[in-house]
mmCIF file of C-alpha atoms in Angstrom:
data_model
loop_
_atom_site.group_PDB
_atom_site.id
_atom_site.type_symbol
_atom_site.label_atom_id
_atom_site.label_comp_id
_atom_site.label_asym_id
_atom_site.label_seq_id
_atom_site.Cartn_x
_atom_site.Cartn_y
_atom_site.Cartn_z
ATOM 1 C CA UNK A 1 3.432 156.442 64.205
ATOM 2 C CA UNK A 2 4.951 159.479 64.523
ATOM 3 C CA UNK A 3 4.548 161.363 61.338
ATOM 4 C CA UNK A 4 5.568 164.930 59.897
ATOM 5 C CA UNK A 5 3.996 166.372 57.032
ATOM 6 C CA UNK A 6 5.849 169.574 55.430
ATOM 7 C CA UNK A 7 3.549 171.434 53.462
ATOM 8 C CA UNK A 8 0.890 170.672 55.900
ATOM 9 C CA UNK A 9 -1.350 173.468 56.856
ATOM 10 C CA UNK A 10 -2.303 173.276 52.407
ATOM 11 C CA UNK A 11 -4.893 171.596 50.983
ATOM 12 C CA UNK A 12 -3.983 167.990 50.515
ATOM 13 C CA UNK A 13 -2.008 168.439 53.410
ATOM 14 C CA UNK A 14 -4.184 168.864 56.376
ATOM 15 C CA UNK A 15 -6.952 166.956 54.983
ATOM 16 C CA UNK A 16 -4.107 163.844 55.074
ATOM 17 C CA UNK A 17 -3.136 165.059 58.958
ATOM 18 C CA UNK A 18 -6.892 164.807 59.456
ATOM 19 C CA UNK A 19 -6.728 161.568 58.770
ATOM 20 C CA UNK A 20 -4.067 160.640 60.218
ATOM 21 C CA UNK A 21 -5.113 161.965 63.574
ATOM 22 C CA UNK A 22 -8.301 160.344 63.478
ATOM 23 C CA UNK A 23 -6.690 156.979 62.995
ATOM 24 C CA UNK A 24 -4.613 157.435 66.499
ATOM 25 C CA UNK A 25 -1.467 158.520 64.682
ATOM 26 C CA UNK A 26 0.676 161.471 66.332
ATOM 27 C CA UNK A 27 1.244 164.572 63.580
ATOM 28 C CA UNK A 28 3.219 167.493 63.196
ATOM 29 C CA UNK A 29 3.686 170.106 60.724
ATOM 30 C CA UNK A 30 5.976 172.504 59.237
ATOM 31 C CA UNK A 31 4.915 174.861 56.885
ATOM 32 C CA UNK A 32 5.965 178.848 56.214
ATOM 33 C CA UNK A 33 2.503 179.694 55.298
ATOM 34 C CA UNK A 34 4.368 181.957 52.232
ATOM 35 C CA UNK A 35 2.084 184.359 50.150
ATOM 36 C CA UNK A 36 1.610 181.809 47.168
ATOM 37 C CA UNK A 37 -1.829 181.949 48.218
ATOM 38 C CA UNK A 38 -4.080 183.770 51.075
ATOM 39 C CA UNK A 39 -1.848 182.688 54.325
ATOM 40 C CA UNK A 40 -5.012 183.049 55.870
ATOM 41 C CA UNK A 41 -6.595 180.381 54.020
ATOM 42 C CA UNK A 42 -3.989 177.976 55.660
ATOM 43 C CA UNK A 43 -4.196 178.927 58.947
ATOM 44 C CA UNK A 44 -7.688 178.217 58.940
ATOM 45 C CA UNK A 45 -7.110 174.808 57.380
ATOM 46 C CA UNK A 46 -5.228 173.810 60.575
ATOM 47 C CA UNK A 47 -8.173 175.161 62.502
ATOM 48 C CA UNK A 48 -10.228 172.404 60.546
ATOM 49 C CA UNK A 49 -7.577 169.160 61.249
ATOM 50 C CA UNK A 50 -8.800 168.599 64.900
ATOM 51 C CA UNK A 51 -9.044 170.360 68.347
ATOM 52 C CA UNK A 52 -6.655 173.165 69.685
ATOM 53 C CA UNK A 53 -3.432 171.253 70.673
ATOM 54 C CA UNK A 54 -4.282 168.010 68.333
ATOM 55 C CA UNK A 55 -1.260 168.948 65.911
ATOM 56 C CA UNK A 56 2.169 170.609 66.764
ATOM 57 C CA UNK A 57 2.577 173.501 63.941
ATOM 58 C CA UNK A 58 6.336 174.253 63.376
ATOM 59 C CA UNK A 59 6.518 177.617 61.696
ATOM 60 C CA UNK A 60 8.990 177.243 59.029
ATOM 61 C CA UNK A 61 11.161 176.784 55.408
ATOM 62 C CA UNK A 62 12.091 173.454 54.629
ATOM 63 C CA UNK A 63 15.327 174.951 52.911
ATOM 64 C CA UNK A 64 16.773 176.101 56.520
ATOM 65 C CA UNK A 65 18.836 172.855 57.769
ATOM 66 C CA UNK A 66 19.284 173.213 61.319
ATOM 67 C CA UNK A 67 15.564 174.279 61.798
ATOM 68 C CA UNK A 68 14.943 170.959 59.993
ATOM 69 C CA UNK A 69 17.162 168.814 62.055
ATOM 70 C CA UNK A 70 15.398 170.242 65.105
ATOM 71 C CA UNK A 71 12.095 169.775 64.187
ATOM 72 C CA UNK A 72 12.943 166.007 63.236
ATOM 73 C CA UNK A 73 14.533 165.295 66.409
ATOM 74 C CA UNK A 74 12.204 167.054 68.785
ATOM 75 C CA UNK A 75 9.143 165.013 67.108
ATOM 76 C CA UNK A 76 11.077 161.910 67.366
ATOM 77 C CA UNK A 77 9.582 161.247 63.719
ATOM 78 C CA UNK A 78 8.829 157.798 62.062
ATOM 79 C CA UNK A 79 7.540 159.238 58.551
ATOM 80 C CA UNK A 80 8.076 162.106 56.762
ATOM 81 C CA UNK A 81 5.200 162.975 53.727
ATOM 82 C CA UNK A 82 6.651 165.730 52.071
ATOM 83 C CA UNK A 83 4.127 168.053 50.426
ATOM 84 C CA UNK A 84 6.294 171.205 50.961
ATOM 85 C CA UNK A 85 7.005 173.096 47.492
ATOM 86 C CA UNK A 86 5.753 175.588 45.391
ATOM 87 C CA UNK A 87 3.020 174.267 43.209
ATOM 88 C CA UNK A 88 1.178 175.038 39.147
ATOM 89 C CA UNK A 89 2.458 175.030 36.103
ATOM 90 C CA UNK A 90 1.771 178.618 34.912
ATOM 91 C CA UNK A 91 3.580 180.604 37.662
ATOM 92 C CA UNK A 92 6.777 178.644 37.175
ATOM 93 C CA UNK A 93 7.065 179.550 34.043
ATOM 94 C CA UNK A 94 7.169 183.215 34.997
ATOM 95 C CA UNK A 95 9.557 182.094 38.043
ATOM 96 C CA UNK A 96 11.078 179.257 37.700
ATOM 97 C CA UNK A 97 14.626 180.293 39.761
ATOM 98 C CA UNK A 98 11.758 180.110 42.919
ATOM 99 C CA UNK A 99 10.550 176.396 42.259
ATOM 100 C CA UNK A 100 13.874 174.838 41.634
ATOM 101 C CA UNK A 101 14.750 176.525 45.301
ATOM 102 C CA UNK A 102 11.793 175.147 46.907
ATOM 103 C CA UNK A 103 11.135 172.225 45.674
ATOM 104 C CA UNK A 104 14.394 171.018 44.678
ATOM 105 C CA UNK A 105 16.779 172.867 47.258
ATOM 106 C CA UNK A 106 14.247 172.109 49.874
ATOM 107 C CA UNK A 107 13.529 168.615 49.385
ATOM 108 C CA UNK A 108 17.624 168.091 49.247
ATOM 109 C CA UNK A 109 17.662 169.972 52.644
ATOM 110 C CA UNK A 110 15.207 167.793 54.153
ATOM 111 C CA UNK A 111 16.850 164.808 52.743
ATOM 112 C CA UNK A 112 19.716 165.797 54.120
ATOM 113 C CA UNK A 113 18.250 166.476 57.843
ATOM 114 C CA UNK A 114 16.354 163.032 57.304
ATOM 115 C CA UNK A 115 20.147 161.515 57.225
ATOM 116 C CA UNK A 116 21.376 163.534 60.256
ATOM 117 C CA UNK A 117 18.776 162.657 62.643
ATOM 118 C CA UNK A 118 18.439 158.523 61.257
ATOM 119 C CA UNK A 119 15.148 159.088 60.028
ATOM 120 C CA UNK A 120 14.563 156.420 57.182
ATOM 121 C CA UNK A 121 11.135 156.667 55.499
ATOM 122 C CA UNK A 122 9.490 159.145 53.199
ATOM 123 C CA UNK A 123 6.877 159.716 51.099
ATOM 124 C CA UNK A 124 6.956 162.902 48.790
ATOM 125 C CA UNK A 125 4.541 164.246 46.565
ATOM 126 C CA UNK A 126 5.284 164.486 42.876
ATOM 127 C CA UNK A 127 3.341 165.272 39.738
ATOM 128 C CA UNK A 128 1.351 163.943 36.638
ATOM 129 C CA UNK A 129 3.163 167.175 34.836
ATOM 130 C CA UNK A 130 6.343 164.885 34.752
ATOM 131 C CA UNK A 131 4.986 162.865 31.670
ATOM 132 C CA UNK A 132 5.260 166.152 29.286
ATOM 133 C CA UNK A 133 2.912 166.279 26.957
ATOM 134 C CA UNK A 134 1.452 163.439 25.271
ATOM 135 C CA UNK A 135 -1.958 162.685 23.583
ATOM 136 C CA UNK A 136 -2.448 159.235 24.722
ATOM 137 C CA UNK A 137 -2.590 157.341 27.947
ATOM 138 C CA UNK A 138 -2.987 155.656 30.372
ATOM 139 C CA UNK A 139 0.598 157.008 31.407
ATOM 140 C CA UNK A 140 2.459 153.829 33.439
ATOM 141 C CA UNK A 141 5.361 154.969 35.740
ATOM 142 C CA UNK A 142 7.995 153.223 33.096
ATOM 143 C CA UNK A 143 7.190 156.202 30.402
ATOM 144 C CA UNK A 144 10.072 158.518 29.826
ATOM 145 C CA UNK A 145 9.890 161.758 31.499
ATOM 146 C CA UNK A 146 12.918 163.104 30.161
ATOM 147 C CA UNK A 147 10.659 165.975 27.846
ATOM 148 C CA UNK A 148 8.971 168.303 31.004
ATOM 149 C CA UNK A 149 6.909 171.311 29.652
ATOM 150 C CA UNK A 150 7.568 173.489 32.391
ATOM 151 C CA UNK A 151 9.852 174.483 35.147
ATOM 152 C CA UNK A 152 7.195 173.265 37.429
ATOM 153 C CA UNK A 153 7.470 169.648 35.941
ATOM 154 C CA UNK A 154 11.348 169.647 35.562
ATOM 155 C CA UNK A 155 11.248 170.162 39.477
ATOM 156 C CA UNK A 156 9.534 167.856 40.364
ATOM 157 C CA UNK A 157 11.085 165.254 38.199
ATOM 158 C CA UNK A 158 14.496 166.441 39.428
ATOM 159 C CA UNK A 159 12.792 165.886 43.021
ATOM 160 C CA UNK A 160 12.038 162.343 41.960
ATOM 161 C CA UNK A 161 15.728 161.624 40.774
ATOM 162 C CA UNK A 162 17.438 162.969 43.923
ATOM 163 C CA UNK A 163 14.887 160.700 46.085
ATOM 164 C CA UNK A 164 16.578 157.698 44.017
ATOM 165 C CA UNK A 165 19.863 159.083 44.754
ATOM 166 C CA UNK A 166 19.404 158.843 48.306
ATOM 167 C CA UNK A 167 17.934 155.733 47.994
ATOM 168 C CA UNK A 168 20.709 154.432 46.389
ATOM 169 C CA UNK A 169 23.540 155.915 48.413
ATOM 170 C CA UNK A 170 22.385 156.024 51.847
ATOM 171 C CA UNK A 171 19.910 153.721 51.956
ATOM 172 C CA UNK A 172 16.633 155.773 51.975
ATOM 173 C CA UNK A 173 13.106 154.484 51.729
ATOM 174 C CA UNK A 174 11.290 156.962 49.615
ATOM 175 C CA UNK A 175 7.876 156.106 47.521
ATOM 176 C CA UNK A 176 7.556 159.114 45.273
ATOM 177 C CA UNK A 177 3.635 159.463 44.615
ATOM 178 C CA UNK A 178 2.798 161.587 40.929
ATOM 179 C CA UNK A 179 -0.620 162.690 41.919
ATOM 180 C CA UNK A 180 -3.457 163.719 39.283
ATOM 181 C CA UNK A 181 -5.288 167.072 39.683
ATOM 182 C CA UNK A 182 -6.747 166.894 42.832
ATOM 183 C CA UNK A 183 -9.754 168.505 43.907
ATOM 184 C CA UNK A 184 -12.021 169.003 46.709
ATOM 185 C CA UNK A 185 -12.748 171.072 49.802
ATOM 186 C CA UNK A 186 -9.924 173.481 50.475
ATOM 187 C CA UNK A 187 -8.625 173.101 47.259
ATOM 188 C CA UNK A 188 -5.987 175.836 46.448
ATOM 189 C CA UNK A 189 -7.883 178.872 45.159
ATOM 190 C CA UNK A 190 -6.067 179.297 42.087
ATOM 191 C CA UNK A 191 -6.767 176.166 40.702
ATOM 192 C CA UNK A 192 -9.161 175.668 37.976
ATOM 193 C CA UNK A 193 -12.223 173.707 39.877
ATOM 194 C CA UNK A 194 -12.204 176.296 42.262
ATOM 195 C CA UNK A 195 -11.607 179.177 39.671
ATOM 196 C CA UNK A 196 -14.732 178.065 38.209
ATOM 197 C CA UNK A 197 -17.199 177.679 41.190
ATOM 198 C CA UNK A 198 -16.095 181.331 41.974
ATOM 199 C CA UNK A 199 -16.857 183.105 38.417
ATOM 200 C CA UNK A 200 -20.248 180.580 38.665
ATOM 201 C CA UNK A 201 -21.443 181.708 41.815
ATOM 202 C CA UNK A 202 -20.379 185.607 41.056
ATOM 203 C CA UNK A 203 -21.991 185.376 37.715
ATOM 204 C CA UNK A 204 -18.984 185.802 35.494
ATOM 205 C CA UNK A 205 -18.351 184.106 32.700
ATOM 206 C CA UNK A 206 -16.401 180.526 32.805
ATOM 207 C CA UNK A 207 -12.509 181.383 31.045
ATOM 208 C CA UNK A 208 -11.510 178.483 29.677
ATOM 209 C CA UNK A 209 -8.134 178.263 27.935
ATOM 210 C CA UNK A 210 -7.322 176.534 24.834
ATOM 211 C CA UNK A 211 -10.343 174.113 22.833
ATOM 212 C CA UNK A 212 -12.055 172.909 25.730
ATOM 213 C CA UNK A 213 -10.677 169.429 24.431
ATOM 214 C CA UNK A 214 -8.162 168.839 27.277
ATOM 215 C CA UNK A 215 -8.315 165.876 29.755
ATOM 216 C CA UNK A 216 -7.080 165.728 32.936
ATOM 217 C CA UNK A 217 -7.755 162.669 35.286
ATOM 218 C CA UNK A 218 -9.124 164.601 38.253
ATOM 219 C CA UNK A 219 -8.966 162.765 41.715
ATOM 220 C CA UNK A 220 -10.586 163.698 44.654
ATOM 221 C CA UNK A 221 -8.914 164.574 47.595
ATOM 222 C CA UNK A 222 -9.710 161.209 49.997
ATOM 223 C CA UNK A 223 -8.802 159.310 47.385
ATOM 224 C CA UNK A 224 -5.261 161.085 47.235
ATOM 225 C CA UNK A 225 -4.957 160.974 51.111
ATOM 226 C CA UNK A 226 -6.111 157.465 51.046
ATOM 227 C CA UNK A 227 -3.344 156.310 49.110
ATOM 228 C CA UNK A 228 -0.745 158.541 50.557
ATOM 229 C CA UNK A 229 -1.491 156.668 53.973
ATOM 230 C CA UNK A 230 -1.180 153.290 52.594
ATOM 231 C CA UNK A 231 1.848 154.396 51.364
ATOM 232 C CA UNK A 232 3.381 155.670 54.758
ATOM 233 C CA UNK A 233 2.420 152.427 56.214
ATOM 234 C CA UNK A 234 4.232 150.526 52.997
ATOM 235 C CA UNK A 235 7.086 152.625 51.842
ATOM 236 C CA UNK A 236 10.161 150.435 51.624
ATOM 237 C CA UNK A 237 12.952 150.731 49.248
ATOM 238 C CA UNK A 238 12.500 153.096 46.350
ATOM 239 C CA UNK A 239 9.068 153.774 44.264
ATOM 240 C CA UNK A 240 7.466 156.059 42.212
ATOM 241 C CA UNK A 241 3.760 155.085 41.825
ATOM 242 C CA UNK A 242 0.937 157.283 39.698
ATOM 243 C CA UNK A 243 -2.304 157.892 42.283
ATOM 244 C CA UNK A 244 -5.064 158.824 40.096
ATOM 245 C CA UNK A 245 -9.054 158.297 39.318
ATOM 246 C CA UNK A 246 -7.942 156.381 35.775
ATOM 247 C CA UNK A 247 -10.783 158.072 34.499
ATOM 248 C CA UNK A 248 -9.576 161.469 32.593
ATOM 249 C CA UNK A 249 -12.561 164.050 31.500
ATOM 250 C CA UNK A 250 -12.614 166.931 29.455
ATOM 251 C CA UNK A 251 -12.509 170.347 30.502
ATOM 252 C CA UNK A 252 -16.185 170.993 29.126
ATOM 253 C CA UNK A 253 -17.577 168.134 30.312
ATOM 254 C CA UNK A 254 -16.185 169.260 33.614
ATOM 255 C CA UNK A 255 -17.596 172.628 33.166
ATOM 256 C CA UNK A 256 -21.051 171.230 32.241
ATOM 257 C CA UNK A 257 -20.741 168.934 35.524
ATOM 258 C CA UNK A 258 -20.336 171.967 37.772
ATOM 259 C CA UNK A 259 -22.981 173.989 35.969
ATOM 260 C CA UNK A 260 -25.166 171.031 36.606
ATOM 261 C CA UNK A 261 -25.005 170.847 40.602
ATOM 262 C CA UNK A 262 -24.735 174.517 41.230
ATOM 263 C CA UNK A 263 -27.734 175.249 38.977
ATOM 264 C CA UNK A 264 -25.078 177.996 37.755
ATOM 265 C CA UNK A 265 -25.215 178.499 34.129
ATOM 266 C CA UNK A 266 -23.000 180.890 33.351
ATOM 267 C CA UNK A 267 -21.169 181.845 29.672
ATOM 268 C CA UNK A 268 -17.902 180.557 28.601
ATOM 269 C CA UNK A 269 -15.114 183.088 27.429
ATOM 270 C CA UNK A 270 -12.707 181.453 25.685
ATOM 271 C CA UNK A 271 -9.379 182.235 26.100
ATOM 272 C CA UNK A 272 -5.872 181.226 23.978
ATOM 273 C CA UNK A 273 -4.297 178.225 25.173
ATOM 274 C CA UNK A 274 -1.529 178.781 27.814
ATOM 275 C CA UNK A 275 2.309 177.734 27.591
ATOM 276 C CA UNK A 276 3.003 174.924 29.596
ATOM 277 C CA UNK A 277 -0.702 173.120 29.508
ATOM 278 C CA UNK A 278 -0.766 169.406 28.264
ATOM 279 C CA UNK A 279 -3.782 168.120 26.527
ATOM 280 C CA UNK A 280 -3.691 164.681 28.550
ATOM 281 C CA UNK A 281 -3.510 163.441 31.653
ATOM 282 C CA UNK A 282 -4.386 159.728 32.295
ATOM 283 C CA UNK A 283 -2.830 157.702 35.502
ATOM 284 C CA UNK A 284 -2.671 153.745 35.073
ATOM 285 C CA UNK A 285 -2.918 152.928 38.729
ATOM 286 C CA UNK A 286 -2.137 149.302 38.315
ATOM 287 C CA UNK A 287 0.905 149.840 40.463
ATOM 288 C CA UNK A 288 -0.613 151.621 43.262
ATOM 289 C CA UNK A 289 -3.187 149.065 43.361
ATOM 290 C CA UNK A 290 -0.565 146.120 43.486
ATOM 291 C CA UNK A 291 1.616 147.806 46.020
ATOM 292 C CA UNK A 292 -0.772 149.592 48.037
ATOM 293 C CA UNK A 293 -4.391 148.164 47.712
ATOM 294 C CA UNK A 294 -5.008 151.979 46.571
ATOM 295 C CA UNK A 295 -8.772 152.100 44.766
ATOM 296 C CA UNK A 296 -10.365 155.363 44.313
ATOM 297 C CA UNK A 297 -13.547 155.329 45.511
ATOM 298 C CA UNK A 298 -15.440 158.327 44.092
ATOM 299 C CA UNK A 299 -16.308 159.696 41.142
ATOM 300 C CA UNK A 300 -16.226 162.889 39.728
ATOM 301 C CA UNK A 301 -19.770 163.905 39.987
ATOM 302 C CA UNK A 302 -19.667 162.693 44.182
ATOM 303 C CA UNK A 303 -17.086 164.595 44.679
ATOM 304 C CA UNK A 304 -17.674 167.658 43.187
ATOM 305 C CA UNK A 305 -21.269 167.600 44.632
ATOM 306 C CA UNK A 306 -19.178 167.158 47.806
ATOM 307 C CA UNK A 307 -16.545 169.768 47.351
ATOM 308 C CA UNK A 308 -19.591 172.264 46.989
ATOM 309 C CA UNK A 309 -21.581 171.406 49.696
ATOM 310 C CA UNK A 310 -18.812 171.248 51.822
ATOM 311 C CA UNK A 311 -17.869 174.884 50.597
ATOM 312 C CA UNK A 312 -21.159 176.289 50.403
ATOM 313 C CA UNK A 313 -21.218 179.489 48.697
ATOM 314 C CA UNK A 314 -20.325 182.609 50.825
ATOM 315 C CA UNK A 315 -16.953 180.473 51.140
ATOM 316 C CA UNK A 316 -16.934 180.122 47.675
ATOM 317 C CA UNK A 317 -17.780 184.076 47.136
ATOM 318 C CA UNK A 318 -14.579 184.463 49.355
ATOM 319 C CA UNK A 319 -11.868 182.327 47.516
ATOM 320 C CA UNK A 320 -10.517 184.821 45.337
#
């Protein structure tokens, strides 16, 4: 197949065009490489996917409709996995005018392009932080959604309805995948796993907002990309289908976990709890199992033993 990913040169992006490329497929990408994190970062995550040449990297904004329609026909695409967006809770809350732009506007732009140029099939990344907040799980893909804690939520959940939309009206195959905290190598820098390695491995103390209580179901990367290909080889009709580990953990029993393999043993400075955070989040994959075989495979000890021997530390010393 022929198969774009937007969003590509991130973290769960190239690891899936990776993948992709070592299975035979052909993949492009479009990302802007914006300033939400080190642009640098990116560019040397394409450097990782494969040799010079492997990948064709369109520089580019989703949101900008006859750069889209170009890029689609030029790569004479099959599959679309849209990844493209602005991503975490916190900083929407402080912008939120900027994530209904990018990940609403833009995924209604590339819907749009997707029509134009008779390309039928996409799969789009969506969010556990559609369920709101809620104390008890496992969260099934029939639970209302209609209470979103945070402008990053609502757009993502809008992204979801507008997929179904097009589904509906013009006859789009879309399988809308709510991932669960993903982690691993080239994880995003500001996100908590990696947050923590780095004050670990300086020596600073661990900040943890809120009791330490919270659970999130944390899912390692190849898991994620795993699924996400099963889906591109599935998606038919309209879906939206929870990918997670279905096996939530606290955030100071994953603080003790990462003390444990780094031999790092630093304090913890607690810290208020943050507008926006949920204390829950618990995929039932049932679903994702029935429609696409999807089984994660490791756990969260393997991969974070994984994620830090892949990063080793001057990396680490470098994120942030």
């Amino acid at each position: 197949m022929n198969v774009l990913i937007t969003g590509g040169a991130g973290f769960i992006g190239s690891t899936l065009a990776g993948r992709l490329l070592r299975e035979g497929h052909r993949v492009s990408i479009v990302d802007n490489f914006n300033g939400a994190y080190d642009p640098a970062l990116k560019r040397q995550n394409i450097r990782r996917i494969g040799p010079a040449g492997s990948v064709m990297v369109y520089e580019g904004d989703v949101r900008q409709p006859p750069f889209m329609r170009h890029v689609l026909r030029h790569e004479a695409v099959d599959v679309v996995v849209h990844l493209a967006g602005l991503a975490g809770v916190r900083p929407s809350l402080q912008n939120p005018t900027a994530y209904f732009d990018h990940n609403l506007n833009g995924t209604t732009v590339l819907l749009d392009a997707m029509r134009d140029t008779g390309v039928s099939r996409v799969v789009v990344a969506s969010s556990s932080s559609v369920y709101g907040n809620r104390a008890q799980g496992p969260f099934l893909e029939t639970d209302p959604t209609d209470e979103p804690v945070s402008p990053y939520a609502l757009s993502k959940r809008a992204v979801e309805l507008v997929c179904s939309q097009y589904s509906r009206l013009y006859g789009l195959n879309a399988y809308c995948l709510r991932l669960f905290t993903v982690y691993g190598p080239r994880q995003r820098p500001d996100m908590a796993i990696s947050r923590f390695l780095h004050q670990l491995y300086r020596g600073q103390p661990v900040r943890l907002f809120g009791d330490g209580h919270s659970q999130r179901d944390y899912t390692y990367v190849d898991d994620i990309v795993d699924g996400m290909v099963r889906a591109i080889r599935r998606v038919s009709g309209y879906e939206v289908i929870n990918l997670g580990s279905a096996a939530p953990v606290s955030l100071l029993e994953l603080v003790c976990l990462l003390r444990d393999i780094t031999g790092r043993h630093s304090p913890i400075e607690w810290q208020a709890e943050q507008p926006g955070d949920v204390p829950l989040t618990y995929a039932n994959i049932d679903k994702a199992r029935r429609l696409l075989g999807y089984v994660p495979a490791t756990n969260l000890r393997e991969g974070l033993t994984h994620m830090v021997e892949q990063l080793g530390q001057p990396t680490v010393l470098s994120l942030l």
